[in-house]
Amino acid sequence: MQDTRYRIIKRPVRVLSSKAFLLWTIGCWILYYVLSAIWLKEAFGNFVGGVRENLFIQAPFLVFLLSGYLNLIRASKSVFNKGKVQFFLWVLLPAGALLFFTGFFLSIYTRQTGQIIIGQGDVIKPPWSAKSYRVTGIKQGLREKFLDIDTERGVFAYEPKLIIADEVSSKESGIGVFPPAKLGDTYYHILNFGLAPGIRLSEGGDIKAEGYMPLKILTPGSGDYFEIPPYPFRFLISMKPEKTFQKGGMYASQFNLKTPFYKVKVFEGEKIIAEGEAGDEIRFENFTLQFSEPAYWAQLEAVKDLARPVILYGIWLIFAGIPAWLVRLLLRLRQSAV
């Protein structure tokens, strides 16, 4: 009876640990991805989504990992018999590749992500974390002034950064664009950044809405809408140059990001009912729209990824394994030549 059970288990293990099965599995994955790249627009995105949610993709991926580890164990026995140095030089590369793909699978399947628009004084608290942080400062990194003909330099003098403080310990940390900042079990980084003009909407002298409105208007020619529920109006805002002058053989417009100017259009449905410039009061019907000094906003991404260290260890082993594999190859060539 025990021999029968042993044979039942041994057969699939023998198949999975065979070099031919692993090569066929790798070939099938390559074919699947090539066909996906041909027929689907977002091949990698669809693949990641499948690994996260589709059992028909998860199961073959797990079979591939299982076959890889069984092949590693099987091959390790024969290589180890050739010497410990040979084994060490050989094992780094395949072990690193398997760790990388294992971390890749675990990262996709278990990671949690979230995005939030925040400004000065706001609180950051992902739903999966017990820790919360308050934004105590914003280093916007914006150039004070720039020309529209010089936009290849960008509007940033340096990378924007959020200064945050733990609400319990008051310990301060910084969050930039790259690399992500690790706080507790969560990674944070800035995805987007912009101006938030101060606005005040009044009706008949009574203030109906007041605050800061995050807008994507930093680059010349770009405009962004905002609405103020429950009112049926849309407000189109764009940056207005503070001055225009001739530079060489062309005209250039200079924009001021420290004290910005705006063009404003007010829509009701598809109809423009008012136009003006910030600094002036925009009057329409019985309403008045006013602008004040802007604040800054950041789109922050938070990611909890417990498998990230596994991916990093796999990458390190791969980088260490490539020169080790070359050294082993040279040693084998030298031995065969003797």
Tab-separated table of C-alpha atoms in Angstrom:
chain	number	residue	atom	x	y	z
A	1	MET	CA	0.000	0.000	0.000
A	2	GLN	CA	2.784	2.392	0.939
A	3	ASP	CA	4.668	1.473	-2.248
A	4	THR	CA	1.572	2.338	-4.294
A	5	ARG	CA	1.267	5.755	-2.631
A	6	TYR	CA	4.966	6.353	-3.137
A	7	ARG	CA	4.692	5.573	-6.857
A	8	ILE	CA	1.644	7.844	-7.200
A	9	ILE	CA	3.575	10.742	-5.653
A	10	LYS	CA	6.873	9.929	-7.361
A	11	ARG	CA	5.543	10.035	-10.934
A	12	PRO	CA	4.305	13.658	-10.948
A	13	VAL	CA	7.371	14.766	-8.968
A	14	ARG	CA	9.602	13.093	-11.576
A	15	VAL	CA	7.740	14.895	-14.363
A	16	LEU	CA	7.773	18.280	-12.624
A	17	SER	CA	11.476	18.013	-11.767
A	18	SER	CA	12.485	17.103	-15.299
A	19	LYS	CA	14.433	19.600	-17.386
A	20	ALA	CA	12.165	18.957	-20.384
A	21	PHE	CA	8.999	19.865	-18.449
A	22	LEU	CA	10.553	23.107	-17.178
A	23	LEU	CA	11.714	24.087	-20.667
A	24	TRP	CA	8.272	23.352	-22.126
A	25	THR	CA	6.669	25.440	-19.365
A	26	ILE	CA	8.981	28.374	-20.047
A	27	GLY	CA	8.317	28.053	-23.770
A	28	CYS	CA	4.558	28.095	-23.231
A	29	TRP	CA	4.793	31.233	-21.068
A	30	ILE	CA	6.894	32.987	-23.713
A	31	LEU	CA	4.409	31.987	-26.442
A	32	TYR	CA	1.481	33.151	-24.297
A	33	TYR	CA	3.092	36.540	-23.683
A	34	VAL	CA	4.066	37.026	-27.366
A	35	LEU	CA	0.502	36.263	-28.493
A	36	SER	CA	-0.848	38.597	-25.807
A	37	ALA	CA	1.489	41.364	-27.013
A	38	ILE	CA	0.172	40.879	-30.566
A	39	TRP	CA	-3.538	40.767	-29.781
A	40	LEU	CA	-3.828	42.882	-26.634
A	41	LYS	CA	-2.877	46.540	-26.155
A	42	GLU	CA	-1.731	46.184	-22.544
A	43	ALA	CA	-0.146	42.736	-22.552
A	44	PHE	CA	1.833	43.184	-19.336
A	45	GLY	CA	-1.080	44.845	-17.555
A	46	ASN	CA	-3.393	41.992	-18.532
A	47	PHE	CA	-0.813	39.459	-17.406
A	48	VAL	CA	-0.426	41.155	-14.011
A	49	GLY	CA	-4.195	41.350	-13.639
A	50	GLY	CA	-4.461	37.655	-14.466
A	51	VAL	CA	-1.836	36.669	-11.904
A	52	ARG	CA	-3.746	38.656	-9.300
A	53	GLU	CA	-7.287	37.485	-10.072
A	54	ASN	CA	-7.435	34.678	-12.648
A	55	LEU	CA	-7.049	31.115	-11.340
A	56	PHE	CA	-6.322	29.850	-14.881
A	57	ILE	CA	-3.165	32.012	-14.911
A	58	GLN	CA	-2.281	31.609	-11.226
A	59	ALA	CA	-2.272	27.790	-11.347
A	60	PRO	CA	0.167	27.452	-14.328
A	61	PHE	CA	2.426	30.081	-12.752
A	62	LEU	CA	2.554	28.101	-9.508
A	63	VAL	CA	3.281	24.929	-11.491
A	64	PHE	CA	6.152	26.777	-13.200
A	65	LEU	CA	7.575	27.829	-9.793
A	66	LEU	CA	7.184	24.329	-8.375
A	67	SER	CA	8.918	22.823	-11.394
A	68	GLY	CA	11.703	25.374	-11.075
A	69	TYR	CA	12.395	24.559	-7.423
A	70	LEU	CA	12.235	20.797	-8.038
A	71	ASN	CA	14.670	21.171	-10.941
A	72	LEU	CA	16.948	23.248	-8.731
A	73	ILE	CA	16.955	20.504	-6.090
A	74	ARG	CA	17.517	17.754	-8.675
A	75	ALA	CA	20.350	19.561	-10.440
A	76	SER	CA	21.947	20.663	-7.168
A	77	LYS	CA	22.692	17.048	-6.246
A	78	SER	CA	24.777	16.370	-9.342
A	79	VAL	CA	26.553	19.762	-9.280
A	80	PHE	CA	27.352	19.474	-5.561
A	81	ASN	CA	29.070	16.138	-6.225
A	82	LYS	CA	31.499	17.992	-8.512
A	83	GLY	CA	32.688	20.194	-5.641
A	84	LYS	CA	31.516	22.880	-3.274
A	85	VAL	CA	33.098	25.694	-5.288
A	86	GLN	CA	31.395	24.517	-8.474
A	87	PHE	CA	28.077	24.323	-6.627
A	88	PHE	CA	28.407	27.832	-5.147
A	89	LEU	CA	29.281	29.386	-8.512
A	90	TRP	CA	26.384	27.585	-10.202
A	91	VAL	CA	23.532	27.941	-7.692
A	92	LEU	CA	23.445	31.770	-7.408
A	93	LEU	CA	21.905	32.453	-10.823
A	94	PRO	CA	19.035	29.890	-10.878
A	95	ALA	CA	18.251	30.502	-7.191
A	96	GLY	CA	18.118	34.251	-7.852
A	97	ALA	CA	15.817	33.789	-10.847
A	98	LEU	CA	13.443	31.581	-8.850
A	99	LEU	CA	13.417	34.028	-5.924
A	100	PHE	CA	12.670	36.892	-8.325
A	101	PHE	CA	9.718	35.102	-9.950
A	102	THR	CA	8.441	33.967	-6.537
A	103	GLY	CA	8.580	37.529	-5.238
A	104	PHE	CA	6.949	38.759	-8.454
A	105	PHE	CA	4.003	36.394	-7.949
A	106	LEU	CA	3.628	37.171	-4.227
A	107	SER	CA	3.937	40.909	-4.858
A	108	ILE	CA	1.151	40.939	-7.438
A	109	TYR	CA	-1.108	38.623	-5.450
A	110	THR	CA	-0.746	40.222	-2.006
A	111	ARG	CA	0.176	43.882	-2.526
A	112	GLN	CA	-2.212	46.646	-1.434
A	113	THR	CA	-2.178	50.088	-3.034
A	114	GLY	CA	-3.958	53.391	-2.667
A	115	GLN	CA	-3.730	56.962	-3.937
A	116	ILE	CA	-4.752	60.228	-2.316
A	117	ILE	CA	-4.637	63.955	-3.120
A	118	ILE	CA	-3.190	65.766	-0.109
A	119	GLY	CA	-1.996	69.204	0.925
A	120	GLN	CA	-0.544	71.025	3.887
A	121	GLY	CA	-2.064	69.826	7.171
A	122	ASP	CA	-3.769	66.753	5.723
A	123	VAL	CA	-3.470	63.305	7.322
A	124	ILE	CA	-2.070	60.225	5.561
A	125	LYS	CA	-3.482	56.935	6.813
A	126	PRO	CA	-3.790	53.931	4.497
A	127	PRO	CA	-6.678	51.587	5.417
A	128	TRP	CA	-4.270	48.691	6.086
A	129	SER	CA	-1.976	50.659	8.415
A	130	ALA	CA	-2.373	51.566	12.081
A	131	LYS	CA	0.023	54.490	11.676
A	132	SER	CA	-1.035	57.952	10.531
A	133	TYR	CA	1.070	60.915	9.435
A	134	ARG	CA	0.340	64.628	9.066
A	135	VAL	CA	1.783	66.777	6.260
A	136	THR	CA	3.721	69.494	8.086
A	137	GLY	CA	5.508	71.007	5.093
A	138	ILE	CA	5.753	70.952	1.311
A	139	LYS	CA	8.960	71.663	-0.596
A	140	GLN	CA	7.395	72.328	-3.977
A	141	GLY	CA	10.653	72.554	-5.942
A	142	LEU	CA	9.033	74.790	-8.565
A	143	ARG	CA	11.014	77.376	-10.452
A	144	GLU	CA	9.739	80.817	-9.551
A	145	LYS	CA	9.523	81.900	-13.205
A	146	PHE	CA	9.967	80.187	-16.569
A	147	LEU	CA	9.524	80.865	-20.288
A	148	ASP	CA	7.167	78.918	-22.515
A	149	ILE	CA	9.989	78.504	-25.092
A	150	ASP	CA	12.190	76.953	-22.420
A	151	THR	CA	9.849	74.204	-21.218
A	152	GLU	CA	12.380	71.423	-21.932
A	153	ARG	CA	14.002	72.411	-18.643
A	154	GLY	CA	10.702	71.706	-16.928
A	155	VAL	CA	8.913	73.731	-14.288
A	156	PHE	CA	10.775	72.088	-11.398
A	157	ALA	CA	14.133	73.295	-10.090
A	158	TYR	CA	14.361	70.183	-7.923
A	159	GLU	CA	12.228	67.215	-6.884
A	160	PRO	CA	9.147	68.117	-4.806
A	161	LYS	CA	9.041	66.677	-1.329
A	162	LEU	CA	6.488	66.242	1.442
A	163	ILE	CA	7.570	66.667	5.059
A	164	ILE	CA	5.395	64.504	7.294
A	165	ALA	CA	5.261	63.827	11.025
A	166	ASP	CA	4.117	60.704	12.852
A	167	GLU	CA	1.001	61.703	14.782
A	168	VAL	CA	2.091	59.635	17.799
A	169	SER	CA	5.860	60.160	18.022
A	170	SER	CA	6.052	63.457	16.041
A	171	LYS	CA	9.086	62.022	14.207
A	172	GLU	CA	9.517	63.759	10.846
A	173	SER	CA	10.225	62.035	7.528
A	174	GLY	CA	10.354	63.043	3.889
A	175	ILE	CA	8.494	61.629	0.883
A	176	GLY	CA	9.754	62.399	-2.618
A	177	VAL	CA	9.188	61.089	-6.128
A	178	PHE	CA	11.897	58.420	-6.212
A	179	PRO	CA	12.987	56.259	-4.514
A	180	PRO	CA	9.855	55.487	-2.472
A	181	ALA	CA	10.081	56.209	1.245
A	182	LYS	CA	9.463	53.225	3.532
A	183	LEU	CA	7.482	54.083	6.669
A	184	GLY	CA	6.501	51.059	8.736
A	185	ASP	CA	5.265	48.373	6.354
A	186	THR	CA	4.259	50.841	3.612
A	187	TYR	CA	6.106	52.552	0.759
A	188	TYR	CA	5.138	56.113	-0.264
A	189	HIS	CA	6.036	58.285	-3.242
A	190	ILE	CA	4.687	61.326	-5.112
A	191	LEU	CA	2.955	60.557	-8.410
A	192	ASN	CA	1.871	64.084	-9.364
A	193	PHE	CA	2.181	67.622	-8.088
A	194	GLY	CA	0.503	70.937	-8.779
A	195	LEU	CA	-1.058	74.213	-7.732
A	196	ALA	CA	-4.266	74.579	-5.749
A	197	PRO	CA	-5.585	78.132	-6.234
A	198	GLY	CA	-7.548	79.576	-3.339
A	199	ILE	CA	-11.139	80.220	-4.441
A	200	ARG	CA	-14.202	81.868	-2.915
A	201	LEU	CA	-17.675	81.688	-4.437
A	202	SER	CA	-20.215	84.217	-3.185
A	203	GLU	CA	-23.880	84.623	-4.015
A	204	GLY	CA	-25.443	87.990	-3.307
A	205	GLY	CA	-22.621	88.800	-0.893
A	206	ASP	CA	-22.950	85.529	1.057
A	207	ILE	CA	-19.972	83.126	0.888
A	208	LYS	CA	-21.181	79.763	-0.450
A	209	ALA	CA	-17.865	77.945	-0.891
A	210	GLU	CA	-14.265	78.640	0.046
A	211	GLY	CA	-11.047	76.635	-0.031
A	212	TYR	CA	-8.278	75.370	-2.298
A	213	MET	CA	-8.910	73.661	-5.621
A	214	PRO	CA	-6.230	71.169	-6.847
A	215	LEU	CA	-5.714	71.740	-10.585
A	216	LYS	CA	-3.378	70.416	-13.289
A	217	ILE	CA	-2.345	73.729	-14.853
A	218	LEU	CA	1.434	73.935	-14.342
A	219	THR	CA	2.439	73.652	-18.010
A	220	PRO	CA	1.701	76.473	-20.497
A	221	GLY	CA	-1.382	75.836	-22.604
A	222	SER	CA	-2.880	73.336	-20.165
A	223	GLY	CA	-6.259	73.937	-18.582
A	224	ASP	CA	-8.337	72.190	-15.977
A	225	TYR	CA	-11.977	72.232	-14.896
A	226	PHE	CA	-13.514	72.265	-11.482
A	227	GLU	CA	-17.085	72.346	-10.232
A	228	ILE	CA	-18.698	73.468	-6.987
A	229	PRO	CA	-21.732	71.303	-6.177
A	230	PRO	CA	-24.656	71.827	-6.140
A	231	TYR	CA	-24.211	74.746	-8.539
A	232	PRO	CA	-24.537	73.989	-12.279
A	233	PHE	CA	-21.312	75.770	-13.278
A	234	ARG	CA	-17.975	74.575	-14.578
A	235	PHE	CA	-14.873	76.729	-14.273
A	236	LEU	CA	-12.047	76.362	-16.803
A	237	ILE	CA	-8.737	77.652	-15.456
A	238	SER	CA	-5.443	78.036	-17.321
A	239	MET	CA	-2.145	79.779	-16.583
A	240	LYS	CA	-1.732	83.309	-17.939
A	241	PRO	CA	1.747	84.743	-18.610
A	242	GLU	CA	2.750	87.719	-16.502
A	243	LYS	CA	4.410	89.282	-19.535
A	244	THR	CA	5.324	88.586	-23.172
A	245	PHE	CA	8.470	89.890	-24.856
A	246	GLN	CA	10.732	89.249	-27.836
A	247	LYS	CA	13.761	87.018	-27.298
A	248	GLY	CA	15.990	86.757	-30.340
A	249	GLY	CA	13.791	86.142	-33.343
A	250	MET	CA	10.775	84.872	-31.412
A	251	TYR	CA	8.264	85.958	-28.826
A	252	ALA	CA	8.357	84.413	-25.375
A	253	SER	CA	5.839	84.378	-22.556
A	254	GLN	CA	7.029	84.445	-18.972
A	255	PHE	CA	5.001	82.597	-16.341
A	256	ASN	CA	5.201	83.283	-12.619
A	257	LEU	CA	4.607	80.251	-10.389
A	258	LYS	CA	5.152	82.123	-7.129
A	259	THR	CA	2.374	84.620	-7.856
A	260	PRO	CA	0.488	82.964	-10.733
A	261	PHE	CA	-2.006	84.596	-13.055
A	262	TYR	CA	-5.027	82.720	-14.408
A	263	LYS	CA	-7.466	82.907	-17.278
A	264	VAL	CA	-10.983	81.930	-16.260
A	265	LYS	CA	-14.030	80.813	-18.247
A	266	VAL	CA	-17.342	80.019	-16.598
A	267	PHE	CA	-19.628	77.483	-18.283
A	268	GLU	CA	-23.260	76.666	-17.671
A	269	GLY	CA	-23.826	73.508	-19.655
A	270	GLU	CA	-21.896	74.104	-22.904
A	271	LYS	CA	-22.418	77.877	-22.864
A	272	ILE	CA	-19.773	80.346	-21.725
A	273	ILE	CA	-21.501	82.803	-19.402
A	274	ALA	CA	-18.460	84.723	-18.131
A	275	GLU	CA	-14.724	85.210	-18.771
A	276	GLY	CA	-12.026	87.024	-16.888
A	277	GLU	CA	-8.647	86.932	-15.246
A	278	ALA	CA	-7.763	85.989	-11.697
A	279	GLY	CA	-7.014	89.112	-9.723
A	280	ASP	CA	-10.291	90.524	-10.922
A	281	GLU	CA	-13.648	89.414	-9.584
A	282	ILE	CA	-15.429	87.114	-12.015
A	283	ARG	CA	-19.103	88.068	-11.916
A	284	PHE	CA	-21.887	85.976	-13.454
A	285	GLU	CA	-25.596	86.002	-12.717
A	286	ASN	CA	-25.777	86.727	-8.961
A	287	PHE	CA	-22.418	85.059	-8.210
A	288	THR	CA	-18.870	86.307	-7.674
A	289	LEU	CA	-15.756	84.134	-7.997
A	290	GLN	CA	-12.564	85.357	-6.327
A	291	PHE	CA	-9.049	83.916	-6.231
A	292	SER	CA	-6.420	84.099	-3.504
A	293	GLU	CA	-2.816	82.914	-3.042
A	294	PRO	CA	-2.449	79.248	-4.079
A	295	ALA	CA	-1.409	76.275	-2.000
A	296	TYR	CA	0.208	73.096	-3.347
A	297	TRP	CA	-1.132	69.579	-3.711
A	298	ALA	CA	0.463	66.202	-4.265
A	299	GLN	CA	-0.961	62.929	-5.533
A	300	LEU	CA	0.534	60.373	-3.174
A	301	GLU	CA	0.696	56.636	-3.808
A	302	ALA	CA	0.936	54.215	-0.881
A	303	VAL	CA	1.920	50.577	-1.426
A	304	LYS	CA	2.141	47.735	1.047
A	305	ASP	CA	4.300	45.068	-0.580
A	306	LEU	CA	5.688	42.429	1.781
A	307	ALA	CA	7.230	40.551	-1.160
A	308	ARG	CA	9.490	43.420	-2.238
A	309	PRO	CA	12.497	42.122	-0.222
A	310	VAL	CA	12.126	38.725	-1.945
A	311	ILE	CA	12.329	40.441	-5.346
A	312	LEU	CA	15.373	42.455	-4.264
A	313	TYR	CA	17.168	39.377	-2.911
A	314	GLY	CA	16.433	37.630	-6.204
A	315	ILE	CA	17.880	40.537	-8.219
A	316	TRP	CA	21.010	40.636	-6.043
A	317	LEU	CA	21.552	36.905	-6.501
A	318	ILE	CA	21.082	37.248	-10.265
A	319	PHE	CA	23.677	40.040	-10.462
A	320	ALA	CA	26.054	37.992	-8.326
A	321	GLY	CA	25.277	34.830	-10.266
A	322	ILE	CA	26.115	36.154	-13.752
A	323	PRO	CA	29.860	36.725	-13.068
A	324	ALA	CA	29.916	33.551	-10.937
A	325	TRP	CA	28.498	31.585	-13.878
A	326	LEU	CA	31.181	33.053	-16.173
A	327	VAL	CA	33.917	32.115	-13.676
A	328	ARG	CA	32.538	28.559	-13.505
A	329	LEU	CA	32.498	28.374	-17.301
A	330	LEU	CA	36.129	29.493	-17.493
A	331	LEU	CA	37.120	26.942	-14.842
A	332	ARG	CA	35.377	24.161	-16.762
A	333	LEU	CA	37.082	25.217	-20.034
A	334	ARG	CA	40.436	25.292	-18.283
A	335	GLN	CA	39.903	21.825	-16.795
A	336	SER	CA	38.852	20.384	-20.144
A	337	ALA	CA	41.946	21.862	-21.784
A	338	VAL	CA	44.302	20.252	-19.276
